[in-house]
GROMACS .gro file of C-alpha atoms in nm:
model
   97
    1UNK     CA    1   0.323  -0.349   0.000
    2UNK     CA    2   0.465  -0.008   0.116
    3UNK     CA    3   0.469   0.200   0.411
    4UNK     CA    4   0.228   0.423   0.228
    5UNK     CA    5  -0.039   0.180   0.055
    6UNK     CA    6  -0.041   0.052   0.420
    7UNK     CA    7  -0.121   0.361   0.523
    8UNK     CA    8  -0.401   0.414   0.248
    9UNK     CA    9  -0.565   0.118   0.335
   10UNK     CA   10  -0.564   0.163   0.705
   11UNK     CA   11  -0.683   0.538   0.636
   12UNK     CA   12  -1.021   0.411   0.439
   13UNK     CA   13  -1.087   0.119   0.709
   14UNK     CA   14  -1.056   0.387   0.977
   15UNK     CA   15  -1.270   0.643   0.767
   16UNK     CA   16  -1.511   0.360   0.740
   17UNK     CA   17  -1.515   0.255   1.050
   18UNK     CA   18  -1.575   0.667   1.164
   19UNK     CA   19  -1.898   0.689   0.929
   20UNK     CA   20  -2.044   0.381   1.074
   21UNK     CA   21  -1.998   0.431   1.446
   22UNK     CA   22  -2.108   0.821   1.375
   23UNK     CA   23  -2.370   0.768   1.151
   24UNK     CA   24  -2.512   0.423   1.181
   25UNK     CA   25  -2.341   0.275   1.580
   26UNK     CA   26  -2.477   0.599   1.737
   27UNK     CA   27  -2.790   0.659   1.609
   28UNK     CA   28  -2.933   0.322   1.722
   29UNK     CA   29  -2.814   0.380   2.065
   30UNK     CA   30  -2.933   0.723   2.143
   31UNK     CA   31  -3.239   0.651   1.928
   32UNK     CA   32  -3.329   0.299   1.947
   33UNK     CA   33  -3.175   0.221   2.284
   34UNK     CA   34  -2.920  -0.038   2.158
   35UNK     CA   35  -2.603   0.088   2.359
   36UNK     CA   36  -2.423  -0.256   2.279
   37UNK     CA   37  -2.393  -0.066   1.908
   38UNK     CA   38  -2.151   0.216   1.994
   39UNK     CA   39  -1.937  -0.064   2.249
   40UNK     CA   40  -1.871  -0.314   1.966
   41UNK     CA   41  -1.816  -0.041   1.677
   42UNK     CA   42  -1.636   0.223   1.880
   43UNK     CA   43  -1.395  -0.059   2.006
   44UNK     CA   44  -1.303  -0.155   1.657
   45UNK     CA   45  -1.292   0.239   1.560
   46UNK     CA   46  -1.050   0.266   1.855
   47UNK     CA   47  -0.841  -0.002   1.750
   48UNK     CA   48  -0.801   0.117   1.398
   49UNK     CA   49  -0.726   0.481   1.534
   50UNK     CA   50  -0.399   0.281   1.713
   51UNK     CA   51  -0.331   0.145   1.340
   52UNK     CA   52  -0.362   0.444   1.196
   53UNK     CA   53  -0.131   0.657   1.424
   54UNK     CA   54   0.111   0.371   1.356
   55UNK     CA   55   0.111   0.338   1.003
   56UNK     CA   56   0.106   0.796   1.008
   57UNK     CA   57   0.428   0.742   1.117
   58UNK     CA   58   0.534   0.451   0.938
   59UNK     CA   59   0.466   0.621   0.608
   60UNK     CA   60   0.624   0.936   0.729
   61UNK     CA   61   0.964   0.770   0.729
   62UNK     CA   62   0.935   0.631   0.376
   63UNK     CA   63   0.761   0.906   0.219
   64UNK     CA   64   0.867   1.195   0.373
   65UNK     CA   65   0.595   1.370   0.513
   66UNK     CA   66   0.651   1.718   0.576
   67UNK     CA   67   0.500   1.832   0.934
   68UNK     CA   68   0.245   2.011   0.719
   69UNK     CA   69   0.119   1.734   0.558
   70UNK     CA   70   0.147   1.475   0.875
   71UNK     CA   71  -0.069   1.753   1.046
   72UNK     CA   72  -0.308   1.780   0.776
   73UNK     CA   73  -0.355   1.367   0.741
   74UNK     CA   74  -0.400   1.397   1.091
   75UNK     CA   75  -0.633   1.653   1.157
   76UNK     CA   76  -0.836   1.501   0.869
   77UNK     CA   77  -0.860   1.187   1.018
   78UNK     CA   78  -1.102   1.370   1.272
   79UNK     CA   79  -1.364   1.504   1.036
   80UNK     CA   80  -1.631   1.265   0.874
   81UNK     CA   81  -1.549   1.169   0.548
   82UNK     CA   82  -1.211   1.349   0.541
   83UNK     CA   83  -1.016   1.037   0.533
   84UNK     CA   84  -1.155   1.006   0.203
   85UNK     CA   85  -1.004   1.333   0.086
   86UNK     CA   86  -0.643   1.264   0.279
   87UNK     CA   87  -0.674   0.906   0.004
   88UNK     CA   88  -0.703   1.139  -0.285
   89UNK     CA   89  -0.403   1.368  -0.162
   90UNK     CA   90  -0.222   1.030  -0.127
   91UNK     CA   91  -0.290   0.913  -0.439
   92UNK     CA   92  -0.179   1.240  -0.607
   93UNK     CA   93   0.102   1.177  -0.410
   94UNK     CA   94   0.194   0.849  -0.528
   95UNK     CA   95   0.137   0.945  -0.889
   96UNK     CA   96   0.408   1.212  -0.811
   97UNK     CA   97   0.676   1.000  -0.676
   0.00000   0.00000   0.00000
């Protein structure tokens, strides 16, 4: 597998993981009282935000990210479902090359 499927996958588990501690781990703590939600989910989020950071600059190296695009992968990462939208760049991308 290469640098940049790597960095596919760990950019929709991390996009994933976003939407459920945003829309699902956070709701039932500030609305049903169940704080133990955002601890457990926003651990794993964490974790995966370590993998992707990683794997950004794994698949920089073999791809050859401009700073333009590492910044815009990036800054995506950071917006609800934009991870989704940084997969369809990459597979555009991948088609290309």
């Amino acid at each position: 597998m290469s640098e940049l499927q790597k960095f596919r996958l760990i950019n929709k588990i991390e996009g994933i993981s976003f939407i459920i501690l945003i829309f699902i781990a956070m709701p039932m703590k500030y609305s049903f009282g169940y704080p133990i939600a955002t601890k457990v989910v926003g651990m794993l989020h964490g974790l995966l935000v370590f993998a992707f950071i990683y794997q950004i600059i794994e698949a920089k190296k073999e791809a050859g990210f401009n700073l333009k695009e590492t910044a815009l992968y990036s800054i995506l990462s950071l917006i609800p479902f934009g991870s989704f939208y940084t997969d369809k760049l990459l597979a555009k991308k991948m088609t290309i090359a």
